[in-house]
Amino acid sequence: MTETFDFNNGEPKLDETHSSKNGHLDCGRYLEFNLGEEKFAIPLLTVKEVIAVPETTNVPFTPEYYLGIMNLRGQVLSVIDLRKRMKISEQESTTETAVIIVDLEYTQLGVVVDSINRVIAIDNEDFSPPPEIESNPSTEFVTGCYKSDKNLVLFLDVDKILDHKDKELIQNPTTEQKAV
Amino acid sequence: MYLSQVFENSEMEQLIQTFLSEADEFIEEMEAGLLSLEDSPHETGVIDQVFRAAHSLKGSSMAVGLSPVGKFTHEVEALLLEVKENRLSISREVIGTLLKCNDRIKEMIETLKDDLSASFNFDELVQEIEKLKLPLNTSAATAKKAAPASGFGFFDEEEELTEDHHDHQQRAMGHQSHGHKRKSQEQIKVSQERIDKLVNYIGEMAILLTVLDEQIDQFSGTALESTVKQLSKISKDVQDVSVSLRMLPLKPIFQKMRRIVRDITTKLGKKVNLQVIGEDVEVDKSILDLVGDPLVHIIRNAVDHGIELPDIREKNGKPPTGNIVLQACHEAGRLVFYITDDGSGIDLDVIREKAIKLGIISSKAKLSNSEIQHLIFHPGFSTKDKVTDISGRGVGMDVVSNNIKAMSGEIDIKSTLHKGSQFRITLPQTFSIIEGTVVQTGIEKFVIPLADIRESVKIKDFEIAKSTALGEVLTLRGERLPVFRLDDLFNIDTLEKNREQIALIAQSQDKIFAIIVDEIVGRQQIVIKNLGNEIQGLKEFSGSTILGDGKPALIVELSNLIRRRKLIDLTAKRITA
């Protein structure tokens, strides 16, 4: 996974159509990837490109899963480690490890995953809402699941990878220290 | 007779739109002329210029069928003719009316931009014009006779209008095909978006070239090396040109100031002579858009709070007319504004008392004169007890100060009681490129804007005195400076302590402090890259850039960073106390 490939080259970007609301997903194509042993998928249209893991520069005062900033052909982007974000035990970096550049409404983001698997096309009836597991902090960005073969694939809402709470966490790291 | 009958509708529409967008220029020209006419009434060239602008405005508006504008401008032109032919002398009143008329025309044009069928009522202003012309019709009997012949009489309005109408109809058409005659240099209108894109791409190119430049050492002596060197040189030129594309002169903003001073002085019964220096200084469009408001605030304040009423000035042995000088210039790679007035200056005792009363400082606080003067930038501080609609709502200077800080600029004040005040605003020349120092701490590199650093000194650890109450203190030429360590602030592991380090003596606003780093990597032009929205909340960093090795680095906002440290210290003290 050393070369770069571009999934949406030249295609017009569809916005909102594929961002899920109320747990409902439109049918379409998804990019399936692995975090540890687990499989996840995000709408292909939010994927700008996939690159090898770049060098990053640390940014102080950010949460642990925030890897740093990277240089993508002259543009500075944030990179987050989705494994840490999802509290999935970290794997050794291999040649399979990749960074997905996702296009969100308000920003572009690099997301580290363990491996890129395939592009899947799915109909609506194959979806089911995620089972409710209250104790799992990751469920807030899981919008649904899908059973392929024997594996469970979780669908992620990319917008929520960095959700409101995280943004605040970054913005006010000193809130609890406010004195006088 | 209306052109709409002659032309296709769409063509007509286009003519009207062209007129509306060009009208602003005429209006601006008129305003500028009127203002300088008031200052120097005997310069003949100026009244000609104003008259020409009004005449063109009248003609073109009639030509495109906007007769209300034409009719009103005709009245204005008639009054201008009186002035031009020396039948009416220039007075404050005349200029006042003319400026009012100019505003009205501007208003009409703006309204027409949204709604072409808008109708206007300008009887009141026409009456005002008539009133000004009245004494001349009765007293200047000689002029009366000559009047109709010279065409100033507006009794033969019908005839003149039709004639003009025809004349300008042709001219307006010619205008379309021949382009601008008024511009000496040929110009192209380009959208700002395209220029921004170009500037961005060139910025990226510059970054790639620095990357290339770092690797070229391996090829020293080869043709490749000299090619890269040449390329770098040209790239720098290209970068300069691309940046200059966004540069615009300060003139429109300065002109606005003249108008504001005129309006306020009339309202307050003060006399102020505003001198403007450097209106040709060119600044980045983005700065031009932001610098207006702070300047307006300061100028208003200078007229309202600074300059005294004429009788008070005379009592204090000053000329009754106050002076305000607004100056713009480039100094050491930064854009600097000076706003100087010879008014009452800042009364330190009044400020101090007021600050104590407002609870901004304690009554025991020991403050230097300059610290007291800086209190006027404190939120919620206003010394004028009377709230006026000119300034003094208590949200003046702190807003100014914040706006300027947001542009990574600084504001400073010097004031002497009874002598006057001087504000100094320092701004970067552009927001996209700055001079920066790249520093290293541990293995991390950061960029510190050069403007924040006063000097750098090598220090050994033992030269820093440690105090539990004050933290670390560095004594430099008798000055005691608080010490901040970049590795502590960022929680970075440094390799080994106790070796020689570098202290950057930083100055941010009026605070001076030392920042300890492991080493200075270099000084270079920094192309600023915005951070993503998700971490823009980190006020400790104003942005990022890409260094010569291709890796991104953060640009440190020192004044916000050391604030973080202070907070931690305070809590620590509270726990141990």
Short mmCIF file of N, CA, C and O in Angstrom, two decimals, chain B residues 84-155:
data_model
loop_
_atom_site.label_atom_id
_atom_site.label_comp_id
_atom_site.label_asym_id
_atom_site.label_seq_id
_atom_site.Cartn_x
_atom_site.Cartn_y
_atom_site.Cartn_z
N LYS B 84 -18.06 77.23 -9.22
CA LYS B 84 -17.01 77.19 -10.22
C LYS B 84 -16.80 78.57 -10.86
O LYS B 84 -15.68 78.99 -11.13
N GLU B 85 -17.91 79.26 -11.10
CA GLU B 85 -17.81 80.56 -11.76
C GLU B 85 -17.65 81.68 -10.76
O GLU B 85 -17.93 82.84 -11.06
N ASN B 86 -17.32 81.29 -9.54
CA ASN B 86 -17.04 82.26 -8.47
C ASN B 86 -18.21 83.16 -8.12
O ASN B 86 -18.04 84.27 -7.64
N ARG B 87 -19.40 82.72 -8.39
CA ARG B 87 -20.55 83.53 -7.98
C ARG B 87 -20.98 83.18 -6.57
O ARG B 87 -21.73 83.87 -5.94
N LEU B 88 -20.51 82.03 -6.12
CA LEU B 88 -20.84 81.59 -4.77
C LEU B 88 -19.53 81.14 -4.13
O LEU B 88 -18.80 80.34 -4.71
N SER B 89 -19.23 81.73 -2.96
CA SER B 89 -17.95 81.36 -2.37
C SER B 89 -18.13 80.09 -1.54
O SER B 89 -19.21 79.81 -1.02
N ILE B 90 -17.05 79.36 -1.44
CA ILE B 90 -17.11 78.08 -0.74
C ILE B 90 -17.17 78.32 0.76
O ILE B 90 -16.33 79.01 1.32
N SER B 91 -18.19 77.79 1.37
CA SER B 91 -18.29 77.88 2.82
C SER B 91 -18.57 76.48 3.33
O SER B 91 -18.88 75.57 2.57
N ARG B 92 -18.46 76.35 4.62
CA ARG B 92 -18.76 75.08 5.25
C ARG B 92 -20.16 74.62 4.90
O ARG B 92 -20.42 73.44 4.68
N GLU B 93 -21.04 75.60 4.86
CA GLU B 93 -22.43 75.30 4.59
C GLU B 93 -22.61 74.72 3.19
O GLU B 93 -23.30 73.73 2.99
N VAL B 94 -21.97 75.38 2.23
CA VAL B 94 -22.09 74.93 0.84
C VAL B 94 -21.56 73.51 0.70
O VAL B 94 -22.21 72.63 0.13
N ILE B 95 -20.35 73.31 1.25
CA ILE B 95 -19.76 71.98 1.16
C ILE B 95 -20.65 70.96 1.86
O ILE B 95 -20.87 69.85 1.36
N GLY B 96 -21.19 71.37 2.99
CA GLY B 96 -22.07 70.48 3.74
C GLY B 96 -23.24 70.02 2.88
O GLY B 96 -23.55 68.84 2.82
N THR B 97 -23.89 71.00 2.23
CA THR B 97 -25.03 70.66 1.38
C THR B 97 -24.59 69.76 0.23
O THR B 97 -25.24 68.77 -0.07
N LEU B 98 -23.47 70.10 -0.36
CA LEU B 98 -23.00 69.30 -1.49
C LEU B 98 -22.68 67.87 -1.07
O LEU B 98 -22.99 66.92 -1.78
N LEU B 99 -22.09 67.74 0.12
CA LEU B 99 -21.79 66.38 0.61
C LEU B 99 -23.09 65.62 0.85
O LEU B 99 -23.20 64.44 0.56
N LYS B 100 -24.05 66.33 1.39
CA LYS B 100 -25.35 65.70 1.64
C LYS B 100 -25.96 65.22 0.32
O LYS B 100 -26.51 64.13 0.23
N CYS B 101 -25.85 66.07 -0.68
CA CYS B 101 -26.36 65.70 -2.00
C CYS B 101 -25.63 64.48 -2.53
O CYS B 101 -26.23 63.57 -3.09
N ASN B 102 -24.32 64.49 -2.33
CA ASN B 102 -23.51 63.37 -2.80
C ASN B 102 -23.97 62.07 -2.13
O ASN B 102 -24.12 61.04 -2.77
N ASP B 103 -24.22 62.16 -0.82
CA ASP B 103 -24.72 60.99 -0.09
C ASP B 103 -26.04 60.51 -0.68
O ASP B 103 -26.29 59.32 -0.80
N ARG B 104 -26.86 61.51 -1.01
CA ARG B 104 -28.18 61.17 -1.53
C ARG B 104 -28.05 60.43 -2.87
O ARG B 104 -28.74 59.45 -3.12
N ILE B 105 -27.15 60.92 -3.69
CA ILE B 105 -26.95 60.27 -4.99
C ILE B 105 -26.45 58.85 -4.78
O ILE B 105 -26.93 57.90 -5.39
N LYS B 106 -25.52 58.70 -3.84
CA LYS B 106 -24.98 57.39 -3.52
C LYS B 106 -26.11 56.46 -3.11
O LYS B 106 -26.20 55.32 -3.56
N GLU B 107 -26.98 56.99 -2.26
CA GLU B 107 -28.12 56.23 -1.76
C GLU B 107 -29.00 55.80 -2.94
O GLU B 107 -29.44 54.65 -3.01
N MET B 108 -29.25 56.74 -3.83
CA MET B 108 -30.09 56.44 -4.99
C MET B 108 -29.49 55.31 -5.79
O MET B 108 -30.18 54.37 -6.18
N ILE B 109 -28.18 55.41 -6.04
CA ILE B 109 -27.52 54.39 -6.85
C ILE B 109 -27.63 53.03 -6.17
O ILE B 109 -27.95 52.02 -6.80
N GLU B 110 -27.40 53.03 -4.85
CA GLU B 110 -27.48 51.76 -4.12
C GLU B 110 -28.88 51.17 -4.23
O GLU B 110 -29.06 49.98 -4.43
N THR B 111 -29.90 52.04 -4.07
CA THR B 111 -31.28 51.57 -4.16
C THR B 111 -31.56 51.03 -5.56
O THR B 111 -32.19 49.98 -5.72
N LEU B 112 -31.06 51.75 -6.55
CA LEU B 112 -31.32 51.33 -7.92
C LEU B 112 -30.67 49.99 -8.24
O LEU B 112 -31.17 49.23 -9.06
N LYS B 113 -29.56 49.72 -7.57
CA LYS B 113 -28.90 48.43 -7.81
C LYS B 113 -29.83 47.28 -7.46
O LYS B 113 -29.77 46.22 -8.08
N ASP B 114 -30.66 47.50 -6.44
CA ASP B 114 -31.58 46.43 -6.05
C ASP B 114 -32.90 46.53 -6.81
O ASP B 114 -33.53 45.52 -7.12
N ASP B 115 -33.33 47.75 -7.07
CA ASP B 115 -34.66 47.93 -7.63
C ASP B 115 -34.61 49.06 -8.64
O ASP B 115 -34.57 50.24 -8.28
N LEU B 116 -34.66 48.70 -9.90
CA LEU B 116 -34.52 49.70 -10.95
C LEU B 116 -35.71 50.63 -11.06
O LEU B 116 -35.61 51.73 -11.59
N SER B 117 -36.84 50.19 -10.53
CA SER B 117 -38.03 51.01 -10.70
C SER B 117 -38.26 51.93 -9.49
O SER B 117 -39.30 52.56 -9.38
N ALA B 118 -37.28 52.00 -8.59
CA ALA B 118 -37.45 52.82 -7.39
C ALA B 118 -37.66 54.28 -7.76
O ALA B 118 -37.12 54.77 -8.74
N SER B 119 -38.47 54.95 -6.95
CA SER B 119 -38.66 56.38 -7.21
C SER B 119 -38.11 57.16 -6.01
O SER B 119 -37.99 56.62 -4.91
N PHE B 120 -37.77 58.39 -6.25
CA PHE B 120 -37.09 59.17 -5.20
C PHE B 120 -37.74 60.52 -5.01
O PHE B 120 -38.30 61.09 -5.93
N ASN B 121 -37.61 61.00 -3.79
CA ASN B 121 -38.08 62.34 -3.50
C ASN B 121 -36.90 63.13 -2.95
O ASN B 121 -36.34 62.79 -1.93
N PHE B 122 -36.53 64.19 -3.68
CA PHE B 122 -35.39 64.95 -3.21
C PHE B 122 -35.71 66.44 -3.10
O PHE B 122 -34.84 67.28 -3.22
N ASP B 123 -37.00 66.73 -2.90
CA ASP B 123 -37.41 68.14 -2.85
C ASP B 123 -36.67 68.91 -1.77
O ASP B 123 -36.26 70.04 -1.97
N GLU B 124 -36.51 68.25 -0.62
CA GLU B 124 -35.92 68.92 0.52
C GLU B 124 -34.51 69.44 0.19
O GLU B 124 -34.17 70.59 0.46
N LEU B 125 -33.74 68.55 -0.43
CA LEU B 125 -32.37 68.94 -0.76
C LEU B 125 -32.35 70.00 -1.86
O LEU B 125 -31.51 70.90 -1.85
N VAL B 126 -33.28 69.88 -2.79
CA VAL B 126 -33.35 70.88 -3.86
C VAL B 126 -33.64 72.24 -3.25
O VAL B 126 -33.05 73.26 -3.63
N GLN B 127 -34.53 72.25 -2.24
CA GLN B 127 -34.83 73.52 -1.57
C GLN B 127 -33.58 74.08 -0.90
O GLN B 127 -33.33 75.28 -0.91
N GLU B 128 -32.82 73.17 -0.30
CA GLU B 128 -31.60 73.61 0.36
C GLU B 128 -30.64 74.23 -0.66
O GLU B 128 -30.00 75.25 -0.38
N ILE B 129 -30.59 73.61 -1.81
CA ILE B 129 -29.72 74.15 -2.88
C ILE B 129 -30.23 75.53 -3.29
O ILE B 129 -29.46 76.49 -3.41
N GLU B 130 -31.55 75.63 -3.44
CA GLU B 130 -32.15 76.91 -3.84
C GLU B 130 -31.81 78.00 -2.85
O GLU B 130 -31.48 79.12 -3.20
N LYS B 131 -31.90 77.61 -1.57
CA LYS B 131 -31.66 78.59 -0.51
C LYS B 131 -30.23 79.12 -0.60
O LYS B 131 -29.98 80.31 -0.40
N LEU B 132 -29.30 78.23 -0.91
CA LEU B 132 -27.91 78.66 -1.03
C LEU B 132 -27.71 79.60 -2.21
O LEU B 132 -26.90 80.50 -2.19
N LYS B 133 -28.49 79.33 -3.24
CA LYS B 133 -28.35 80.14 -4.45
C LYS B 133 -29.09 81.47 -4.33
O LYS B 133 -28.85 82.39 -5.09
N LEU B 134 -29.99 81.55 -3.35
CA LEU B 134 -30.89 82.69 -3.23
C LEU B 134 -30.17 84.03 -3.05
O LEU B 134 -30.41 84.96 -3.84
N PRO B 135 -29.29 84.17 -2.04
CA PRO B 135 -28.67 85.47 -1.82
C PRO B 135 -27.97 85.98 -3.06
O PRO B 135 -27.92 87.17 -3.32
N LEU B 136 -27.52 85.06 -3.85
CA LEU B 136 -26.79 85.42 -5.04
C LEU B 136 -27.71 86.00 -6.10
O LEU B 136 -27.35 86.94 -6.81
N ASN B 137 -28.91 85.51 -6.14
CA ASN B 137 -29.84 86.03 -7.13
C ASN B 137 -30.29 87.43 -6.78
O ASN B 137 -30.62 88.22 -7.65
N THR B 138 -30.35 87.75 -5.47
CA THR B 138 -30.80 89.07 -5.07
C THR B 138 -29.65 90.07 -5.01
O THR B 138 -29.75 91.16 -5.53
N SER B 139 -28.57 89.67 -4.40
CA SER B 139 -27.49 90.63 -4.17
C SER B 139 -26.58 90.80 -5.38
O SER B 139 -26.21 91.90 -5.75
N ALA B 140 -26.23 89.71 -5.98
CA ALA B 140 -25.31 89.82 -7.11
C ALA B 140 -26.09 90.11 -8.39
O ALA B 140 -26.40 89.22 -9.17
N ALA B 141 -26.41 91.36 -8.56
CA ALA B 141 -27.25 91.73 -9.68
C ALA B 141 -26.54 91.56 -11.01
O ALA B 141 -27.15 91.25 -12.02
N THR B 142 -25.26 91.76 -10.97
CA THR B 142 -24.51 91.65 -12.22
C THR B 142 -24.50 90.22 -12.72
O THR B 142 -24.63 89.97 -13.92
N ALA B 143 -24.35 89.33 -11.79
CA ALA B 143 -24.30 87.92 -12.17
C ALA B 143 -25.62 87.47 -12.76
O ALA B 143 -25.68 86.63 -13.63
N LYS B 144 -26.69 88.08 -12.24
CA LYS B 144 -28.02 87.69 -12.66
C LYS B 144 -28.19 87.84 -14.17
O LYS B 144 -28.76 87.00 -14.84
N LYS B 145 -27.64 88.92 -14.63
CA LYS B 145 -27.82 89.21 -16.04
C LYS B 145 -27.06 88.20 -16.90
O LYS B 145 -27.54 87.72 -17.91
N ALA B 146 -25.86 87.92 -16.45
CA ALA B 146 -25.01 87.03 -17.23
C ALA B 146 -25.49 85.59 -17.18
O ALA B 146 -25.11 84.79 -18.01
N ALA B 147 -26.31 85.33 -16.20
CA ALA B 147 -26.66 83.95 -15.91
C ALA B 147 -27.23 83.15 -17.08
O ALA B 147 -26.63 82.14 -17.45
N PRO B 148 -28.33 83.55 -17.65
CA PRO B 148 -28.94 82.68 -18.66
C PRO B 148 -27.99 82.42 -19.82
O PRO B 148 -27.96 81.31 -20.35
N ALA B 149 -27.22 83.42 -20.15
CA ALA B 149 -26.34 83.26 -21.29
C ALA B 149 -25.29 82.18 -21.06
O ALA B 149 -24.98 81.40 -21.94
N SER B 150 -24.76 82.15 -19.84
CA SER B 150 -23.70 81.18 -19.58
C SER B 150 -24.26 79.78 -19.35
O SER B 150 -23.51 78.84 -19.17
N GLY B 151 -25.55 79.69 -19.36
CA GLY B 151 -26.14 78.37 -19.27
C GLY B 151 -26.27 77.85 -17.87
O GLY B 151 -26.61 76.70 -17.65
N PHE B 152 -26.00 78.72 -16.88
CA PHE B 152 -26.10 78.22 -15.52
C PHE B 152 -27.55 78.18 -15.07
O PHE B 152 -27.93 77.39 -14.24
N GLY B 153 -28.33 79.05 -15.67
CA GLY B 153 -29.74 79.15 -15.26
C GLY B 153 -30.40 77.82 -15.43
O GLY B 153 -30.22 77.15 -16.43
N PHE B 154 -31.13 77.46 -14.44
CA PHE B 154 -31.71 76.14 -14.62
C PHE B 154 -33.17 76.27 -15.02
O PHE B 154 -33.94 75.38 -14.94
N PHE B 155 -33.47 77.49 -15.46
CA PHE B 155 -34.83 77.73 -15.95
C PHE B 155 -34.99 77.14 -17.34
O PHE B 155 -36.06 76.72 -17.72
#
